[in-house]
Short mmCIF file of C-alpha atoms in Angstrom, two decimals:
data_model
loop_
_atom_site.label_atom_id
_atom_site.label_comp_id
_atom_site.label_asym_id
_atom_site.label_seq_id
_atom_site.Cartn_x
_atom_site.Cartn_y
_atom_site.Cartn_z
CA MET M 290 111.17 -17.38 -35.67
CA ALA M 291 110.93 -14.28 -37.85
CA ASP M 292 110.63 -10.77 -36.45
CA PRO M 293 107.81 -10.93 -33.85
CA TYR M 294 106.56 -7.46 -34.79
CA SER M 295 106.13 -8.58 -38.41
CA ILE M 296 104.42 -11.79 -37.33
CA LEU M 297 101.80 -9.84 -35.36
CA GLY M 298 101.60 -7.13 -38.00
CA VAL M 299 102.39 -4.26 -35.64
CA PRO M 300 105.11 -1.57 -35.71
CA ARG M 301 107.93 -1.54 -33.20
CA THR M 302 106.30 1.47 -31.52
CA ALA M 303 103.08 -0.47 -30.85
CA SER M 304 101.57 -0.19 -27.37
CA GLU M 305 100.88 -3.19 -25.13
CA LYS M 306 97.19 -2.77 -25.94
CA ASP M 307 97.83 -2.82 -29.71
CA ILE M 308 100.01 -5.93 -29.40
CA LYS M 309 97.41 -7.76 -27.32
CA SER M 310 94.63 -6.78 -29.75
CA ALA M 311 96.63 -7.98 -32.77
CA TYR M 312 97.41 -11.28 -31.04
CA ARG M 313 93.80 -11.95 -30.10
CA THR M 314 92.63 -11.27 -33.65
CA LEU M 315 95.22 -13.61 -35.17
CA ALA M 316 94.80 -16.29 -32.50
CA LYS M 317 91.06 -16.37 -33.10
CA GLU M 318 91.56 -16.61 -36.86
CA LEU M 319 94.28 -19.28 -36.71
CA HIS M 320 93.16 -21.37 -33.75
CA PRO M 321 93.54 -25.12 -34.50
CA ASP M 322 89.94 -25.78 -33.49
CA ARG M 323 88.78 -23.53 -36.35
CA ASN M 324 91.30 -24.82 -38.89
CA ALA M 325 91.09 -28.59 -38.70
CA GLY M 326 93.12 -30.26 -41.43
CA LYS M 327 95.19 -27.15 -42.13
CA PRO M 328 98.68 -27.81 -40.73
CA ASN M 329 99.95 -24.47 -41.96
CA ALA M 330 97.36 -22.71 -39.78
CA ALA M 331 98.54 -24.64 -36.71
CA GLU M 332 102.15 -23.69 -37.40
CA ARG M 333 101.17 -20.07 -37.93
CA PHE M 334 99.15 -20.12 -34.70
CA ALA M 335 102.18 -21.40 -32.79
CA GLU M 336 104.36 -18.69 -34.39
CA VAL M 337 101.88 -15.94 -33.49
CA THR M 338 101.62 -17.17 -29.90
CA GLN M 339 105.41 -17.34 -29.55
CA ALA M 340 105.73 -13.79 -30.89
CA TYR M 341 103.14 -12.54 -28.41
CA ASP M 342 104.85 -14.42 -25.58
CA LEU M 343 108.00 -12.39 -26.23
CA LEU M 344 106.43 -8.97 -26.87
CA SER M 345 103.97 -9.18 -23.95
CA ASP M 346 106.88 -9.56 -21.53
CA LYS M 347 108.25 -6.05 -20.94
CA ASP M 348 111.72 -7.25 -20.03
CA LYS M 349 112.03 -9.65 -22.97
CA ARG M 350 110.67 -7.05 -25.40
CA ALA M 351 113.18 -4.44 -24.21
CA ARG M 352 116.06 -6.91 -24.49
CA PHE M 353 114.92 -7.92 -27.99
CA ASP M 354 114.67 -4.28 -29.09
CA ARG M 355 118.23 -3.70 -27.83
CA GLY M 356 119.45 -6.77 -29.73
CA GLU M 357 120.40 -8.66 -26.55
CA ILE M 358 118.21 -11.67 -27.43
CA ASP M 359 116.83 -13.07 -30.66
CA ALA M 360 113.19 -13.69 -31.59
CA ASP M 361 113.32 -17.06 -29.82
CA GLY M 362 114.46 -15.47 -26.58
CA ASN M 363 118.01 -16.83 -26.87
CA PRO M 364 120.99 -14.58 -26.04
CA ALA M 365 122.33 -12.94 -29.20
CA GLY M 366 125.92 -14.00 -29.82
CA PRO M 367 128.51 -12.80 -32.33
CA PHE M 368 127.32 -12.40 -35.93
CA GLY M 369 123.70 -12.61 -34.87
CA PHE M 370 123.79 -16.31 -33.87
CA GLY M 371 121.50 -17.28 -31.02
CA GLY M 372 122.81 -18.88 -27.86
CA GLY M 373 120.37 -21.79 -27.60
CA ALA M 374 121.10 -25.44 -26.87
CA GLY M 375 123.57 -27.05 -29.23
CA GLY M 376 125.72 -23.91 -29.69
CA GLY M 377 125.38 -20.76 -31.75
CA PHE M 378 124.40 -22.56 -34.94
CA ALA M 379 121.27 -24.02 -33.32
CA GLY M 380 119.70 -20.60 -33.24
CA ALA M 381 120.80 -19.67 -36.73
CA GLN M 382 119.28 -22.38 -38.93
CA ARG M 383 116.71 -20.29 -40.74
CA GLY M 384 116.15 -17.29 -42.96
CA TYR M 385 119.29 -16.83 -45.09
CA ARG M 386 119.01 -13.70 -47.22
CA HIS M 387 120.20 -14.45 -50.76
CA ASP M 388 120.99 -10.79 -51.53
CA GLY M 389 124.23 -10.77 -49.56
CA PHE M 390 125.60 -11.41 -46.09
CA GLU M 391 123.03 -9.30 -44.26
CA GLY M 392 122.10 -12.42 -42.26
CA PHE M 393 125.15 -11.76 -40.09
CA GLY M 394 124.35 -9.64 -37.05
CA GLY M 395 122.12 -6.94 -38.62
CA ALA M 396 119.07 -5.62 -36.78
CA GLY M 397 115.91 -7.22 -38.09
CA ASN M 398 117.80 -10.06 -39.87
CA GLU M 399 117.02 -13.65 -39.13
CA GLY M 400 120.39 -15.44 -39.34
CA ILE M 401 121.68 -18.00 -41.85
CA ASP M 402 119.90 -21.17 -42.95
CA LEU M 403 122.61 -23.83 -42.79
CA GLY M 404 120.34 -26.10 -44.82
CA ASP M 405 120.80 -23.75 -47.81
CA ILE M 406 124.57 -23.83 -47.40
CA PHE M 407 124.72 -27.63 -47.27
CA GLU M 408 122.36 -27.79 -50.24
CA GLY M 409 124.92 -25.88 -52.28
CA LEU M 410 127.78 -28.06 -51.08
CA PHE M 411 126.19 -31.47 -51.29
CA GLY M 412 123.51 -31.00 -53.92
CA GLY M 413 120.44 -30.95 -51.74
CA ARG M 414 119.25 -30.76 -48.16
CA GLY M 415 119.19 -34.53 -48.02
CA GLY M 416 122.99 -34.44 -48.27
CA MET M 417 123.12 -33.39 -44.63
CA GLY M 418 122.02 -36.88 -43.63
CA ALA M 419 119.05 -38.05 -41.64
CA GLY M 420 120.96 -37.71 -38.38
CA ALA M 421 121.48 -33.97 -38.86
CA GLY M 422 117.80 -33.45 -39.58
CA ALA M 423 116.85 -35.39 -36.48
CA GLY M 424 119.27 -33.36 -34.39
CA ALA M 425 117.79 -30.09 -35.62
CA GLY M 426 114.31 -31.29 -34.77
CA ALA M 427 115.43 -32.34 -31.29
CA ARG M 428 116.60 -28.80 -30.58
CA ARG M 429 113.27 -27.17 -31.33
CA ARG M 430 111.72 -25.19 -28.52
CA PRO M 431 108.53 -26.59 -27.00
CA ALA M 432 105.27 -25.12 -28.26
CA PRO M 433 104.49 -21.92 -26.32
CA ARG M 434 101.68 -21.76 -23.84
CA GLY M 435 98.78 -19.36 -24.17
CA ALA M 436 98.90 -15.78 -22.88
CA ASN M 437 98.49 -14.96 -19.22
CA VAL M 438 95.31 -13.10 -18.20
CA THR M 439 95.42 -10.43 -15.47
CA TYR M 440 92.68 -9.62 -12.97
CA ALA M 441 92.27 -6.94 -10.27
CA LEU M 442 90.58 -8.00 -7.03
CA LYS M 443 89.46 -5.58 -4.29
CA VAL M 444 89.26 -7.21 -0.86
CA PRO M 445 87.63 -5.55 2.20
CA PHE M 446 90.08 -4.95 5.06
CA ASN M 447 88.39 -7.31 7.54
CA GLU M 448 88.12 -10.15 5.00
CA ALA M 449 91.79 -9.75 4.07
CA ALA M 450 92.78 -10.00 7.75
CA ARG M 451 90.62 -13.12 8.16
CA ARG M 452 91.89 -14.56 4.84
CA GLU M 453 88.32 -15.09 3.75
CA PRO M 454 88.12 -16.83 0.32
CA GLN M 455 87.20 -14.44 -2.50
CA ARG M 456 84.91 -15.30 -5.43
CA VAL M 457 86.62 -14.54 -8.76
CA THR M 458 84.90 -14.73 -12.16
CA LEU M 459 87.35 -15.73 -14.91
CA ALA M 460 87.30 -14.59 -18.54
CA ASP M 461 85.62 -17.82 -19.63
CA GLY M 462 82.71 -17.18 -17.23
CA LYS M 463 83.75 -19.77 -14.69
CA THR M 464 84.01 -18.79 -11.02
CA ILE M 465 86.50 -19.93 -8.41
CA ASP M 466 86.99 -19.27 -4.69
CA LEU M 467 90.45 -17.77 -4.33
CA LYS M 468 92.23 -18.61 -1.08
CA LEU M 469 94.15 -15.64 0.26
CA PRO M 470 97.76 -16.57 1.12
CA PRO M 471 99.32 -16.00 4.56
CA GLY M 472 101.44 -12.87 4.73
CA LEU M 473 99.10 -11.08 2.30
CA VAL M 474 100.00 -7.46 1.53
CA ASP M 475 98.37 -4.79 -0.58
CA GLY M 476 99.34 -5.11 -4.27
CA GLN M 477 100.37 -8.76 -3.97
CA GLN M 478 99.89 -10.98 -7.03
CA VAL M 479 98.50 -14.51 -6.88
CA ARG M 480 99.11 -16.82 -9.84
CA LEU M 481 96.48 -19.40 -10.86
CA GLY M 482 98.18 -22.00 -13.02
CA GLY M 483 96.43 -23.00 -16.26
CA LYS M 484 93.64 -20.40 -15.94
CA GLY M 485 94.84 -18.15 -18.79
CA GLU M 486 94.33 -18.30 -22.54
CA GLN M 487 94.87 -21.49 -24.54
CA GLY M 488 97.94 -21.95 -26.69
CA PRO M 489 99.53 -24.80 -28.67
CA GLY M 490 101.61 -25.76 -25.63
CA GLY M 491 98.81 -25.50 -23.09
CA PHE M 492 97.03 -22.82 -21.12
CA GLY M 493 98.66 -19.72 -19.71
CA ASP M 494 98.06 -18.53 -16.16
CA ALA M 495 95.69 -16.11 -14.47
CA ILE M 496 97.47 -13.44 -12.43
CA VAL M 497 95.32 -11.77 -9.75
CA THR M 498 96.51 -8.46 -8.23
CA ILE M 499 94.95 -7.90 -4.80
CA GLU M 500 94.04 -4.48 -3.45
CA ILE M 501 93.20 -4.36 0.26
CA LEU M 502 90.52 -1.72 0.78
CA PRO M 503 90.95 0.73 3.69
CA SER M 504 88.90 0.36 6.87
CA PRO M 505 86.92 3.27 8.35
CA TYR M 506 88.57 2.71 11.78
CA PHE M 507 91.33 0.08 11.57
CA GLN M 508 94.87 0.75 10.37
CA ARG M 509 97.53 -1.80 9.52
CA ASP M 510 101.05 -1.77 10.93
CA GLY M 511 102.89 -4.78 9.51
CA ASP M 512 100.98 -7.79 10.79
CA ASN M 513 99.33 -5.81 13.61
CA ILE M 514 96.05 -3.90 13.47
CA LEU M 515 95.78 -0.51 15.16
CA LEU M 516 92.60 0.95 16.66
CA GLU M 517 91.97 4.14 18.63
CA VAL M 518 89.13 3.82 21.18
CA PRO M 519 87.63 6.80 22.98
CA ILE M 520 86.62 6.31 26.63
CA SER M 521 84.80 8.64 28.99
CA LEU M 522 86.36 10.29 32.04
CA ASP M 523 84.46 8.10 34.50
CA GLU M 524 85.57 4.95 32.59
CA ALA M 525 89.17 6.16 32.74
CA VAL M 526 89.06 7.01 36.43
CA GLY M 527 87.00 4.12 37.77
CA GLY M 528 87.75 1.44 35.16
CA ALA M 529 85.19 -0.29 32.96
CA LYS M 530 84.47 -3.00 30.41
CA VAL M 531 83.96 -1.51 26.96
CA ARG M 532 82.78 -3.08 23.70
CA ILE M 533 85.23 -2.64 20.81
CA PRO M 534 85.38 -3.94 17.21
CA THR M 535 87.85 -6.51 15.86
CA VAL M 536 88.11 -8.02 12.37
CA GLU M 537 86.30 -11.11 13.71
CA GLY M 538 83.53 -9.11 15.40
CA PRO M 539 83.01 -7.12 18.63
CA VAL M 540 84.61 -8.17 21.94
CA MET M 541 84.57 -6.85 25.51
CA MET M 542 87.80 -5.23 26.69
CA THR M 543 88.73 -4.31 30.25
CA VAL M 544 89.89 -0.74 30.91
CA ALA M 545 91.80 -0.56 34.17
CA ALA M 546 91.02 2.17 36.71
CA GLY M 547 93.30 5.18 36.28
CA SER M 548 93.82 4.67 32.55
CA THR M 549 95.09 7.69 30.61
CA SER M 550 95.04 8.76 26.98
CA GLY M 551 97.71 7.01 24.96
CA LYS M 552 97.67 3.80 26.95
CA VAL M 553 97.93 0.79 24.60
CA LEU M 554 96.13 -2.49 25.21
CA ARG M 555 96.98 -5.64 23.26
CA LEU M 556 94.53 -8.24 21.93
CA LYS M 557 96.64 -11.28 21.03
CA GLY M 558 96.09 -13.03 17.69
CA ARG M 559 93.64 -10.46 16.27
CA GLY M 560 95.87 -9.13 13.45
CA PHE M 561 96.91 -10.30 9.97
CA THR M 562 98.33 -13.78 9.37
CA ARG M 563 102.09 -13.98 8.93
CA LYS M 564 103.77 -16.20 6.34
CA ASN M 565 104.52 -18.76 9.07
CA GLY M 566 100.79 -19.06 9.86
CA GLU M 567 100.90 -17.12 13.13
CA ARG M 568 98.78 -14.01 13.56
CA GLY M 569 99.69 -10.53 14.62
CA ASP M 570 97.88 -8.61 17.36
CA GLN M 571 95.35 -5.81 17.62
CA LEU M 572 96.76 -2.81 19.47
CA VAL M 573 94.15 -0.58 21.08
CA THR M 574 95.08 3.00 22.02
CA LEU M 575 92.83 4.62 24.63
CA LEU M 576 91.72 8.24 24.18
CA VAL M 577 90.08 9.89 27.19
CA ASP M 578 87.31 12.08 25.81
CA ILE M 579 86.26 14.99 28.06
CA PRO M 580 83.13 16.92 27.07
CA ALA M 581 83.71 20.53 26.07
CA GLU M 582 80.82 21.94 28.10
CA ASP M 583 79.47 19.96 31.08
CA PRO M 584 78.30 22.14 34.03
CA ASP M 585 77.80 19.09 36.26
CA LEU M 586 81.37 17.86 35.68
CA LYS M 587 82.70 21.39 36.24
CA ALA M 588 80.80 21.70 39.53
CA ARG M 589 82.10 18.31 40.77
CA LEU M 590 85.69 19.40 40.14
CA GLU M 591 85.26 22.81 41.73
CA GLY M 592 88.02 23.29 44.28
CA TRP M 593 89.90 20.12 43.30
CA ARG M 594 93.42 20.40 41.96
CA ASP M 595 95.90 17.75 40.89
CA SER M 596 98.94 18.32 43.07
CA ARG M 597 101.35 16.47 40.78
CA ASP M 598 103.87 18.37 38.65
CA LEU M 599 103.05 16.64 35.38
CA ARG M 600 105.52 18.70 33.32
CA ALA M 601 108.51 18.61 35.66
CA ARG M 602 110.62 16.66 33.13
CA PHE M 603 110.51 19.58 30.72
CA ALA M 604 112.49 21.76 33.19
CA VAL M 605 110.69 24.88 32.01
#
């Protein structure tokens, strides 16, 4: 394949957006469905798609720009020969420059066409023999698939914890119910095979990046869910059953008599799902809430003192 930047008609400094825009324009113009009976258009479409496949991959593009790989994605060997199947010459059978030996190893050059060399030696490409032609064809890379399409999906905290399926509308207007995987974390990507753009070698994939929205009262700690619950003084002293939220809905929780602020209660299996299918827990921290001004409470405590030395461990 020739220089992918030239194929897409963009400079080497082109942004990802410019590259994607150029590809879409050319793919629409050259798509086989719109160019029936024009084999050159199909070949050009495949070439454009292959160029975009390389330049849309940040790692491959950087390696190509540094000269580490050729336009086909093969490791660049000595003298500019690719490292594909069949040895260095397999990646070099195209694009000999007749104005000198620039085909060897120079940036932007395309290698040597061995067919031209054999033509000079044997009086025509046919001199290479049918077997050589068949071997060259057998080493061709498969037609590239279409481009991947990316989506951003925002999932409410409770639905993420419950792994509730999410409705996603694809670029072609179709909708699917995306199943959230176990072990889901914020920023995780889910790949949908064959849901991307069409190419000569098949469809690309859809890649969905999931953002878990924050909750107004829950916090996540690994696979566990944290919740702070205020209780009144009488509930703390005498014990009570209090109604608290969970990601599945409200439940009744027992507060033991003599509970203090900071005490943690555990609700088993009310957290996020782990990769092994088990669920974490919901950890509830009690906060005893005493009113700032309550004359009745103050009168009831008049003359009562707690005889314990609660700060003895500080030795101050």
